[in-house]
mmCIF file of N, CA and C in Angstrom:
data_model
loop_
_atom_site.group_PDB
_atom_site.id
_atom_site.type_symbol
_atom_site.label_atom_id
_atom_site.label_comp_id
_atom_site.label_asym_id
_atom_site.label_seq_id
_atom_site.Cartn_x
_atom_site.Cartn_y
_atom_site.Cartn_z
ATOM 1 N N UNK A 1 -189.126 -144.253 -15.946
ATOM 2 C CA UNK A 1 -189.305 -145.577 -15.351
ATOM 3 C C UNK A 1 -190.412 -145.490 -14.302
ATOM 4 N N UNK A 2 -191.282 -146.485 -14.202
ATOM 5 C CA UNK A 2 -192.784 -146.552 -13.482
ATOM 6 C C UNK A 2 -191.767 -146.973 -11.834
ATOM 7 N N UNK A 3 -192.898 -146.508 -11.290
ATOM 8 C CA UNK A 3 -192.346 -146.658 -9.714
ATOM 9 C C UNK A 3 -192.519 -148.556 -9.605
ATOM 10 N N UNK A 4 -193.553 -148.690 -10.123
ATOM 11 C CA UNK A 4 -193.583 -150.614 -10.327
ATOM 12 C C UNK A 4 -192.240 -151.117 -10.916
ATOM 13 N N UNK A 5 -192.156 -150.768 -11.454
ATOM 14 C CA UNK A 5 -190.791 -151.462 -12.349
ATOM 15 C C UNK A 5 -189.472 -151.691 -11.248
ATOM 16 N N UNK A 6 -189.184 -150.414 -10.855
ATOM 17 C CA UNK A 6 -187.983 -150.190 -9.978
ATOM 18 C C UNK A 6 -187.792 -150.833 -8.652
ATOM 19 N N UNK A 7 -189.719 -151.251 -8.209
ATOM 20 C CA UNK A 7 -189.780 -151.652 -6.565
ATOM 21 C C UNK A 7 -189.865 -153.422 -7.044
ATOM 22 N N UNK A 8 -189.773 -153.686 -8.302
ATOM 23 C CA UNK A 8 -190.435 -155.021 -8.475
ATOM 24 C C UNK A 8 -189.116 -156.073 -7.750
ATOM 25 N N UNK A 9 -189.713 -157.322 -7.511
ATOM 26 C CA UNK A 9 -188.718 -157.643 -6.332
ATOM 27 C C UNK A 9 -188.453 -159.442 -7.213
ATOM 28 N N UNK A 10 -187.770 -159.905 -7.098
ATOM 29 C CA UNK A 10 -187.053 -161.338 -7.848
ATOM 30 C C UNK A 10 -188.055 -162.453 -6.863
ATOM 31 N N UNK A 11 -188.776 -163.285 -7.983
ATOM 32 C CA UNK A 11 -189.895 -164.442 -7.216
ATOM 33 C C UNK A 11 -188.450 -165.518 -7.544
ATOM 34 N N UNK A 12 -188.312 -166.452 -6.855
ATOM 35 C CA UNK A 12 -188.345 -167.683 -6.903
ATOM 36 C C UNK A 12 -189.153 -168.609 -6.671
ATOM 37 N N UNK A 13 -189.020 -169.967 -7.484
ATOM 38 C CA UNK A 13 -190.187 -170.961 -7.083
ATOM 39 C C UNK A 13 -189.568 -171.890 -6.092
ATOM 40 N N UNK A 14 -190.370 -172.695 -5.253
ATOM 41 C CA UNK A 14 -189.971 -173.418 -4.106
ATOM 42 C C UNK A 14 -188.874 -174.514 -4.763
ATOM 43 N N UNK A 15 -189.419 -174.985 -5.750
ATOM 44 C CA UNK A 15 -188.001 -176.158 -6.394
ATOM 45 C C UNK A 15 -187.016 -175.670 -6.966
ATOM 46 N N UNK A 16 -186.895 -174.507 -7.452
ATOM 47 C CA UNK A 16 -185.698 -173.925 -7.318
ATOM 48 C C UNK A 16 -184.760 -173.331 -6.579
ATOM 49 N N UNK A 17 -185.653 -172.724 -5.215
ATOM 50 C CA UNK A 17 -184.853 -172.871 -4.018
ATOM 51 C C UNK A 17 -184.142 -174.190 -3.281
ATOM 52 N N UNK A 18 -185.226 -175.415 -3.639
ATOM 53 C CA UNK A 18 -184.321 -176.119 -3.135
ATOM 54 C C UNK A 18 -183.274 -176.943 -4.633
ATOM 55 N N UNK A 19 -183.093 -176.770 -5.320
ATOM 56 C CA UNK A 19 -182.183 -176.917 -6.658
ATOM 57 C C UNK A 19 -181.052 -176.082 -6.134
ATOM 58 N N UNK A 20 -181.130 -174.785 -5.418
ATOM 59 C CA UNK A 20 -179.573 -174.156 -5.124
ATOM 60 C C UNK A 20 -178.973 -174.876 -4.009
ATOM 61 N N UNK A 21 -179.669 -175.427 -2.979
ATOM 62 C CA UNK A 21 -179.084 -176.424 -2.086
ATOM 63 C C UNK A 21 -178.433 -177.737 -2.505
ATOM 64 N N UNK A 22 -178.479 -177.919 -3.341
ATOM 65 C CA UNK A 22 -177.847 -178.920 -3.571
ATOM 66 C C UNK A 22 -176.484 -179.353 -3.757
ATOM 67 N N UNK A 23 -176.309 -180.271 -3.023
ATOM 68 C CA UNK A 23 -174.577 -179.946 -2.388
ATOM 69 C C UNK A 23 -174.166 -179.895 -1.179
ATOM 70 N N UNK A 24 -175.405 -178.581 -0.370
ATOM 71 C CA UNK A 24 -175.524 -178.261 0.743
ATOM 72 C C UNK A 24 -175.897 -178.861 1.982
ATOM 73 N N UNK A 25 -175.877 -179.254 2.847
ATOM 74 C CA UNK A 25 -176.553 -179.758 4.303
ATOM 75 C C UNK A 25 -177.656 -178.696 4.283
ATOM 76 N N UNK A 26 -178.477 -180.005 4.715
ATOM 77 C CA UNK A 26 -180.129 -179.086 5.053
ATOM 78 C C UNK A 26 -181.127 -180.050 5.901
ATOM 79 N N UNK A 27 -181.989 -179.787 6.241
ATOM 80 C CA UNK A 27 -182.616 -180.587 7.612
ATOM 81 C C UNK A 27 -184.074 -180.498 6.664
ATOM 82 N N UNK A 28 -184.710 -181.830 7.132
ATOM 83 C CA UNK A 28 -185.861 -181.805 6.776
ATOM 84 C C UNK A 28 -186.767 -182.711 7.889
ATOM 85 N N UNK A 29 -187.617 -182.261 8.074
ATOM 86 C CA UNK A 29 -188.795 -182.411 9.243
ATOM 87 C C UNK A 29 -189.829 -183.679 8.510
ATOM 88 N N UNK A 30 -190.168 -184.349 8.899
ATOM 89 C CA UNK A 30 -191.150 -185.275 8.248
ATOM 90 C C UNK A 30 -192.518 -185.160 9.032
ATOM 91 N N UNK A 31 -193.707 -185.998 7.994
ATOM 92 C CA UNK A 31 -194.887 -186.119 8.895
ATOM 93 C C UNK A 31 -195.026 -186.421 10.079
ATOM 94 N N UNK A 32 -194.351 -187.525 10.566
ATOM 95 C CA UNK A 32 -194.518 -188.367 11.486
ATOM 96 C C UNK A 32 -193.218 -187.740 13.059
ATOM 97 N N UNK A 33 -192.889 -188.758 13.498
ATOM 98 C CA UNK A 33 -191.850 -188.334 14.324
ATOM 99 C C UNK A 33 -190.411 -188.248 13.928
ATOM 100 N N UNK A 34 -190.112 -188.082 13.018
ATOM 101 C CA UNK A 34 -188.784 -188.118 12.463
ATOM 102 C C UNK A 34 -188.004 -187.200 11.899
ATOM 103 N N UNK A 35 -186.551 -186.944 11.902
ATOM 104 C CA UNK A 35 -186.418 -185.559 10.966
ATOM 105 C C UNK A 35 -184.648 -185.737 10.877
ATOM 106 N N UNK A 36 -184.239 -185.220 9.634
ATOM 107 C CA UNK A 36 -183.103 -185.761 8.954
ATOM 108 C C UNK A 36 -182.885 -184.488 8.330
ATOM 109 N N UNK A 37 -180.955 -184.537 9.189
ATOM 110 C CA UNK A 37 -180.233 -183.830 8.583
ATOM 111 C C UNK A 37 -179.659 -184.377 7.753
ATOM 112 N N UNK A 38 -178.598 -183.690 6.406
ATOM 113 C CA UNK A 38 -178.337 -184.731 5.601
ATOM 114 C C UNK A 38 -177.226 -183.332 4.637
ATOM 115 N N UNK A 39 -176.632 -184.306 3.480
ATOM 116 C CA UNK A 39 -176.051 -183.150 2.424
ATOM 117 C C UNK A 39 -176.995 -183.658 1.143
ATOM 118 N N UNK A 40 -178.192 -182.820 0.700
ATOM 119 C CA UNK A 40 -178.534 -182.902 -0.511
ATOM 120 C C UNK A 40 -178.088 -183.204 -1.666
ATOM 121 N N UNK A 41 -178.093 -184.562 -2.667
ATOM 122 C CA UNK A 41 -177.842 -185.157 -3.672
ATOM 123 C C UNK A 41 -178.457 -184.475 -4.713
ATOM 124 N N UNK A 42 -179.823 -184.446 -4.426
ATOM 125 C CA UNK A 42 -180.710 -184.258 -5.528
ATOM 126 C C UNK A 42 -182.236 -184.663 -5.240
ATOM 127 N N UNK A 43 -183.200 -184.233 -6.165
ATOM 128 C CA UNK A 43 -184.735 -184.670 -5.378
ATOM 129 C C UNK A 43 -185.381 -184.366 -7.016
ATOM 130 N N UNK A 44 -186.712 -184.875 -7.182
ATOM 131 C CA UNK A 44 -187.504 -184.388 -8.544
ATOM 132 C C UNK A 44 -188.508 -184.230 -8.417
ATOM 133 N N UNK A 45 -189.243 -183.685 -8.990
ATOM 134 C CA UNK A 45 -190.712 -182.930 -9.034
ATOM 135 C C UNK A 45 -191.719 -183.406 -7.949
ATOM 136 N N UNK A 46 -191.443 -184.436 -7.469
ATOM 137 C CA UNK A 46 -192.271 -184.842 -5.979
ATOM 138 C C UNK A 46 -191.724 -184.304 -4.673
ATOM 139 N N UNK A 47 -190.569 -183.912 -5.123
ATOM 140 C CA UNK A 47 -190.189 -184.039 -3.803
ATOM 141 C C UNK A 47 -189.444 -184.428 -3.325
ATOM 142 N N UNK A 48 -189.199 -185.657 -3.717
ATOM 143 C CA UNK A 48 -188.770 -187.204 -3.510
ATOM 144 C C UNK A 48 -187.122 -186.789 -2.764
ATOM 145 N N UNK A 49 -186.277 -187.127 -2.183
ATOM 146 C CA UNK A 49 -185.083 -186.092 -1.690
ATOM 147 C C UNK A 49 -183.997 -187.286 -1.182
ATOM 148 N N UNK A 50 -182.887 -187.259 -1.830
ATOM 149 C CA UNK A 50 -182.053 -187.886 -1.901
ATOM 150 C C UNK A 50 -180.478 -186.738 -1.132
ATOM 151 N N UNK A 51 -180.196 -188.433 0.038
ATOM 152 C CA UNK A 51 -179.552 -187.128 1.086
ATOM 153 C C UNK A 51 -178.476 -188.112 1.210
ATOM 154 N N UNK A 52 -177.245 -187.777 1.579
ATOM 155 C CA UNK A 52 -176.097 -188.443 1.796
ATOM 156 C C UNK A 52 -175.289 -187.667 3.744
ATOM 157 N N UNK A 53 -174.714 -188.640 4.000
ATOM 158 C CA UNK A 53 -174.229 -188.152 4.874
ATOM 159 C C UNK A 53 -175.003 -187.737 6.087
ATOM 160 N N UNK A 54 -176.114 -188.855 6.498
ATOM 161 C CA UNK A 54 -177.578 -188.068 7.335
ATOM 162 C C UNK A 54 -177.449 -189.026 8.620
ATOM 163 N N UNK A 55 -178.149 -187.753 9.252
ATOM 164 C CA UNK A 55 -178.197 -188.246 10.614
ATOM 165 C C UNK A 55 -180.207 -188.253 11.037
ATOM 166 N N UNK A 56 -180.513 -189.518 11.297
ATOM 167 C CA UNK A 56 -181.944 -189.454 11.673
ATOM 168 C C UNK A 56 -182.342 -189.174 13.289
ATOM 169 N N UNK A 57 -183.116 -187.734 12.924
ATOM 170 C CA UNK A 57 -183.783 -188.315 14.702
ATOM 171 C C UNK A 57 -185.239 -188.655 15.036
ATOM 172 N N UNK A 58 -185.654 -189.304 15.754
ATOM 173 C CA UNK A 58 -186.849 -190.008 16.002
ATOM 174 C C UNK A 58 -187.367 -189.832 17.383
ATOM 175 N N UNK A 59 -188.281 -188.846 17.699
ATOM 176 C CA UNK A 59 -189.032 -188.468 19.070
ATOM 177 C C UNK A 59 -189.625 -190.269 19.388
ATOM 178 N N UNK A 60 -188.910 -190.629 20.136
ATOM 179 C CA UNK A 60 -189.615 -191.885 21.466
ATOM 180 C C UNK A 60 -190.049 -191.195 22.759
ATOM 181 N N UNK A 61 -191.075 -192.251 22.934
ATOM 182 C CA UNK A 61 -191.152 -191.727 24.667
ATOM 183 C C UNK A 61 -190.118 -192.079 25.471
ATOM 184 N N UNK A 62 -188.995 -192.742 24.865
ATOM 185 C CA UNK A 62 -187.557 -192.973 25.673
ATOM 186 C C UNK A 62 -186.813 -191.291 25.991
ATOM 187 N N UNK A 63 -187.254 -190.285 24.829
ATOM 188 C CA UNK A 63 -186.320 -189.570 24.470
ATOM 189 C C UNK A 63 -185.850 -189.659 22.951
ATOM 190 N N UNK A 64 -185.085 -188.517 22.452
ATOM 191 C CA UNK A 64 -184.631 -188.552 21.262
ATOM 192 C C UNK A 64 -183.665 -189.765 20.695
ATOM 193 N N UNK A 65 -183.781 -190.256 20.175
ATOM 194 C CA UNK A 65 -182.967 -191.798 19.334
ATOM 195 C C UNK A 65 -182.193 -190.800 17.891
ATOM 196 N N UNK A 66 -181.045 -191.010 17.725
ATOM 197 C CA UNK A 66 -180.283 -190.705 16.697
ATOM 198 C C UNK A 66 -179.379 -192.314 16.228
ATOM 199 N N UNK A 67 -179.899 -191.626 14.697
ATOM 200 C CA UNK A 67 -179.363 -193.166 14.033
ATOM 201 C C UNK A 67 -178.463 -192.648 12.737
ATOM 202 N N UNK A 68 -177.164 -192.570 12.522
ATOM 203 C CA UNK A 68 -176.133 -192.132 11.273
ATOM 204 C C UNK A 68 -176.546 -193.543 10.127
ATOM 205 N N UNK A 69 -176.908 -192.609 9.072
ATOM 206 C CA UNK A 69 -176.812 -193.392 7.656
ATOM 207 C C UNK A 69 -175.997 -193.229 6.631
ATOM 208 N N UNK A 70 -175.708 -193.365 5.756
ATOM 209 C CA UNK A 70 -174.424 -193.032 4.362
ATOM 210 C C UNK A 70 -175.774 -192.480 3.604
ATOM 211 N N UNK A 71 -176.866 -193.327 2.891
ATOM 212 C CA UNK A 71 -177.103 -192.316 2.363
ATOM 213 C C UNK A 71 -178.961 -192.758 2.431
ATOM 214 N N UNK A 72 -179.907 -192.167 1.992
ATOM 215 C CA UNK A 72 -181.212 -192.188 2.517
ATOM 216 C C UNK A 72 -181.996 -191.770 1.156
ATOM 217 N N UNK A 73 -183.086 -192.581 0.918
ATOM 218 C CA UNK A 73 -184.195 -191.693 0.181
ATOM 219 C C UNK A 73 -185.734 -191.286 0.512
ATOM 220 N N UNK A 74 -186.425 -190.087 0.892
ATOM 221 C CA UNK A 74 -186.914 -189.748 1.411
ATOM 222 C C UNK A 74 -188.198 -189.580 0.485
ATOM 223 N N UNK A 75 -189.788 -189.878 0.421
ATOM 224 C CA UNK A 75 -190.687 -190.127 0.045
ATOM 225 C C UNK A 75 -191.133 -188.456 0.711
ATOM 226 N N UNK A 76 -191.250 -187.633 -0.643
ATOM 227 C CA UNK A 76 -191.660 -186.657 -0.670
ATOM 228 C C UNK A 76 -193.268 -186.378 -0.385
ATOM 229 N N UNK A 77 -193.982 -186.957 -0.363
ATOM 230 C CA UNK A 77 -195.562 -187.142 0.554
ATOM 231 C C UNK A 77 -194.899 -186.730 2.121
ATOM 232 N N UNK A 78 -194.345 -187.298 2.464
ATOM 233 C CA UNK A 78 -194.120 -187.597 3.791
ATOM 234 C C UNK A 78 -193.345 -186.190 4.746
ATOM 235 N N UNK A 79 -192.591 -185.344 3.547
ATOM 236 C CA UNK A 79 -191.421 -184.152 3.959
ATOM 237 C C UNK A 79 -192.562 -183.064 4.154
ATOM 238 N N UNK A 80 -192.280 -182.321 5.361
ATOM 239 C CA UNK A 80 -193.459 -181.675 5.856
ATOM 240 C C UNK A 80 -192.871 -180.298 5.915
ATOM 241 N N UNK A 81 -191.126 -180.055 6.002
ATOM 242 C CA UNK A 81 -190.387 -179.092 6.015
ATOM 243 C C UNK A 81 -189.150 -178.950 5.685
ATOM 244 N N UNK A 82 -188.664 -178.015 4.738
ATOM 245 C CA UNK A 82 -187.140 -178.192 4.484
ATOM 246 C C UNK A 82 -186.443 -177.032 5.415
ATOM 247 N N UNK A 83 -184.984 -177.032 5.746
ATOM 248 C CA UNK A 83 -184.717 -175.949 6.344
ATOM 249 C C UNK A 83 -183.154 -175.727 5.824
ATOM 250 N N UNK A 84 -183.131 -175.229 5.007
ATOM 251 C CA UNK A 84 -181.473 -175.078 4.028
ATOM 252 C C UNK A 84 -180.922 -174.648 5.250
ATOM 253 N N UNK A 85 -179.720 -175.623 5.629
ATOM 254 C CA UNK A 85 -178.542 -175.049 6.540
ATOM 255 C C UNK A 85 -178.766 -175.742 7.287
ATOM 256 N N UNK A 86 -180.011 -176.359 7.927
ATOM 257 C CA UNK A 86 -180.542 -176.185 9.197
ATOM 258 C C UNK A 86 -179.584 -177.631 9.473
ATOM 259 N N UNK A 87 -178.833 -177.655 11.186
ATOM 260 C CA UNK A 87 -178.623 -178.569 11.475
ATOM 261 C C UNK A 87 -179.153 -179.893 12.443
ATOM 262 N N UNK A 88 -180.539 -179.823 12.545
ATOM 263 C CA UNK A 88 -181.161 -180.385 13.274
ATOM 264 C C UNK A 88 -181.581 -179.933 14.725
ATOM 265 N N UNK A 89 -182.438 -181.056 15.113
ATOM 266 C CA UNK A 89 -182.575 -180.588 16.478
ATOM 267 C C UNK A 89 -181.921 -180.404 17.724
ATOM 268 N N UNK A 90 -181.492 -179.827 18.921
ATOM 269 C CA UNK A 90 -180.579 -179.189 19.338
ATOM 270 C C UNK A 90 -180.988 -180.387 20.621
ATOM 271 N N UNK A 91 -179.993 -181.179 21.265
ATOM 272 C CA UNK A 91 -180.041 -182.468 22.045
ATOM 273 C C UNK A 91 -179.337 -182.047 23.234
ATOM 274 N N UNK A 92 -179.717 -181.951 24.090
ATOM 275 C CA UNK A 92 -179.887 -182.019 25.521
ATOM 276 C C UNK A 92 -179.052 -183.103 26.235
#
């Protein structure tokens, strides 16, 4: 057996990492000022990300604004970061 063979290491592709989340709570960061935790439904080849159970937060110059939704669909142009698990930003 070649020393390549034995060190070779398992690729995943990015939509299949997020395909195992699904089900899961996961946080996603957007372009703009906004960013949503949520439990992943499902999403398709854009991106596009369908979340249930989400909580939005929105940087104002007031301070952080949190707004609870049932369920949300998110315009995959716009998702700038996913973070499997992640529970959002940490509020003061």
């Amino acid at each position: 057996m070649s020393e390549e063979a034995s060190t070779q290491i398992e690729q995943i592709l990015p939509l299949e990492l997020i395909e195992k989340c699904i089900g899961s709570r996961i946080w996603i960061a957007m372009k703009n000022d906004k960013e949503f935790v949520g439990t992943l439904l499902g999403f398709d080849a854009y991106v596009n990300i369908f979340l249930k159970d989400v909580t939005e937060y929105e940087y104002t110059p007031e301070g952080l604004k949190t707004i609870k939704l049932d369920n949300i669909l998110l315009n995959g142009n716009h998702v700038c970061l996913l973070v499997p698990g992640g529970e959002g930003p940490k509020i003061k």
